Amino acid sequence: MRQLEVGSLPDAALDAAGAFMAFHLETARALLNEADCTALAIIMPPAPHDHTDWRRALARDLAREAAPKRVNVVAGIPGEACKSVLRFLANAPGVTGQYLSCHE
């Protein structure tokens, strides 16, 4: 499973969505277009609840676009909780189009 780590994003939900689309969407698509990529986890920093809708839409719509390849979005800080979620996704071939938030 490939991973795309997204650094900081703006605090406001609309600004964060715009920044992701402007600066990270093409990288995600490029990773998905690689022949040996079967799944992609997009890792983002934690965010308030008002970011949930655009992150879910990103996971859902990019997964539909990339099918049969899998795409999921994970929010969390580096640590054991995030590693556990990524291990789960790597071994869950039926899980795609999901937004998962993990906490320590």
Short mmCIF file of C-alpha atoms in Angstrom, two decimals:
data_model
loop_
_atom_site.label_atom_id
_atom_site.label_comp_id
_atom_site.label_asym_id
_atom_site.label_seq_id
_atom_site.Cartn_x
_atom_site.Cartn_y
_atom_site.Cartn_z
CA MET A 1 0.00 0.00 0.00
CA ARG A 2 1.36 3.38 -1.00
CA GLN A 3 1.16 6.31 1.40
CA LEU A 4 0.88 10.01 0.68
CA GLU A 5 1.66 12.12 3.72
CA VAL A 6 0.11 15.56 3.62
CA GLY A 7 1.79 18.11 5.86
CA SER A 8 -0.03 21.00 7.42
CA LEU A 9 -3.21 22.32 5.87
CA PRO A 10 -5.03 25.61 6.56
CA ASP A 11 -7.27 25.74 9.64
CA ALA A 12 -10.47 26.66 7.80
CA ALA A 13 -12.18 23.67 6.16
CA LEU A 14 -12.78 25.33 2.77
CA ASP A 15 -9.22 26.60 2.64
CA ALA A 16 -7.86 23.17 3.58
CA ALA A 17 -9.93 21.45 0.90
CA GLY A 18 -8.73 23.97 -1.69
CA ALA A 19 -5.11 23.55 -0.63
CA PHE A 20 -5.33 19.77 -0.86
CA MET A 21 -6.87 19.94 -4.33
CA ALA A 22 -4.29 22.48 -5.51
CA PHE A 23 -1.16 20.90 -4.05
CA HIS A 24 -1.76 17.18 -3.41
CA LEU A 25 -4.50 15.77 -5.65
CA GLU A 26 -2.28 15.32 -8.70
CA THR A 27 0.35 13.57 -6.60
CA ALA A 28 -2.30 11.16 -5.32
CA ARG A 29 -3.48 10.47 -8.86
CA ALA A 30 0.09 9.94 -10.06
CA LEU A 31 0.71 7.38 -7.31
CA LEU A 32 -2.52 5.58 -8.21
CA ASN A 33 -1.49 5.49 -11.88
CA GLU A 34 1.70 3.59 -11.10
CA ALA A 35 1.37 0.00 -12.30
CA ASP A 36 2.40 -1.58 -8.99
CA CYS A 37 0.06 0.52 -6.83
CA THR A 38 -3.01 -1.37 -5.64
CA ALA A 39 -3.94 0.87 -2.71
CA LEU A 40 -3.25 4.38 -1.45
CA ALA A 41 -3.57 5.80 2.05
CA ILE A 42 -3.62 9.59 2.20
CA ILE A 43 -2.41 10.63 5.64
CA MET A 44 -3.47 14.05 6.91
CA PRO A 45 -3.05 15.88 10.18
CA PRO A 46 -5.98 15.82 12.60
CA ALA A 47 -8.62 18.47 12.00
CA PRO A 48 -11.82 19.76 13.60
CA HIS A 49 -15.17 18.17 12.76
CA ASP A 50 -15.96 20.73 10.05
CA HIS A 51 -13.26 19.11 7.85
CA THR A 52 -14.97 15.71 7.92
CA ASP A 53 -17.28 16.24 4.94
CA TRP A 54 -14.62 17.25 2.43
CA ARG A 55 -12.28 14.50 3.59
CA ARG A 56 -15.00 11.86 3.27
CA ALA A 57 -15.88 13.17 -0.19
CA LEU A 58 -12.22 13.03 -1.19
CA ALA A 59 -11.87 9.42 -0.03
CA ARG A 60 -15.13 8.33 -1.64
CA ASP A 61 -14.71 10.12 -4.98
CA LEU A 62 -11.03 9.31 -5.47
CA ALA A 63 -11.72 5.64 -4.65
CA ARG A 64 -14.47 5.57 -7.28
CA GLU A 65 -12.18 7.18 -9.82
CA ALA A 66 -9.32 4.76 -9.08
CA ALA A 67 -11.33 1.53 -8.78
CA PRO A 68 -10.42 -1.29 -8.54
CA LYS A 69 -7.50 0.28 -6.69
CA ARG A 70 -8.28 1.24 -3.10
CA VAL A 71 -8.07 4.75 -1.62
CA ASN A 72 -8.57 5.73 2.01
CA VAL A 73 -7.90 8.92 3.97
CA VAL A 74 -6.42 8.68 7.47
CA ALA A 75 -6.23 11.59 9.90
CA GLY A 76 -3.83 11.39 12.79
CA ILE A 77 -0.49 12.31 14.22
CA PRO A 78 2.44 9.96 13.73
CA GLY A 79 2.35 7.28 16.39
CA GLU A 80 1.10 3.83 17.23
CA ALA A 81 -2.59 4.58 16.62
CA CYS A 82 -1.90 5.80 13.09
CA LYS A 83 0.42 2.85 12.41
CA SER A 84 -2.29 0.46 13.59
CA VAL A 85 -4.87 1.97 11.25
CA LEU A 86 -2.43 1.78 8.34
CA ARG A 87 -1.63 -1.88 9.14
CA PHE A 88 -5.35 -2.62 9.22
CA LEU A 89 -5.89 -0.96 5.83
CA ALA A 90 -2.94 -2.79 4.29
CA ASN A 91 -4.58 -6.09 5.23
CA ALA A 92 -8.19 -5.17 4.46
CA PRO A 93 -8.66 -5.62 0.71
CA GLY A 94 -12.36 -4.78 0.88
CA VAL A 95 -11.97 -1.39 2.56
CA THR A 96 -11.90 1.60 0.24
CA GLY A 97 -13.34 5.10 0.08
CA GLN A 98 -13.21 5.59 3.84
CA TYR A 99 -12.12 8.47 6.07
CA LEU A 100 -10.63 7.20 9.31
CA SER A 101 -9.57 9.42 12.19
CA CYS A 102 -7.18 7.90 14.71
CA HIS A 103 -6.11 9.18 18.10
CA GLU A 104 -3.46 8.10 20.56
#
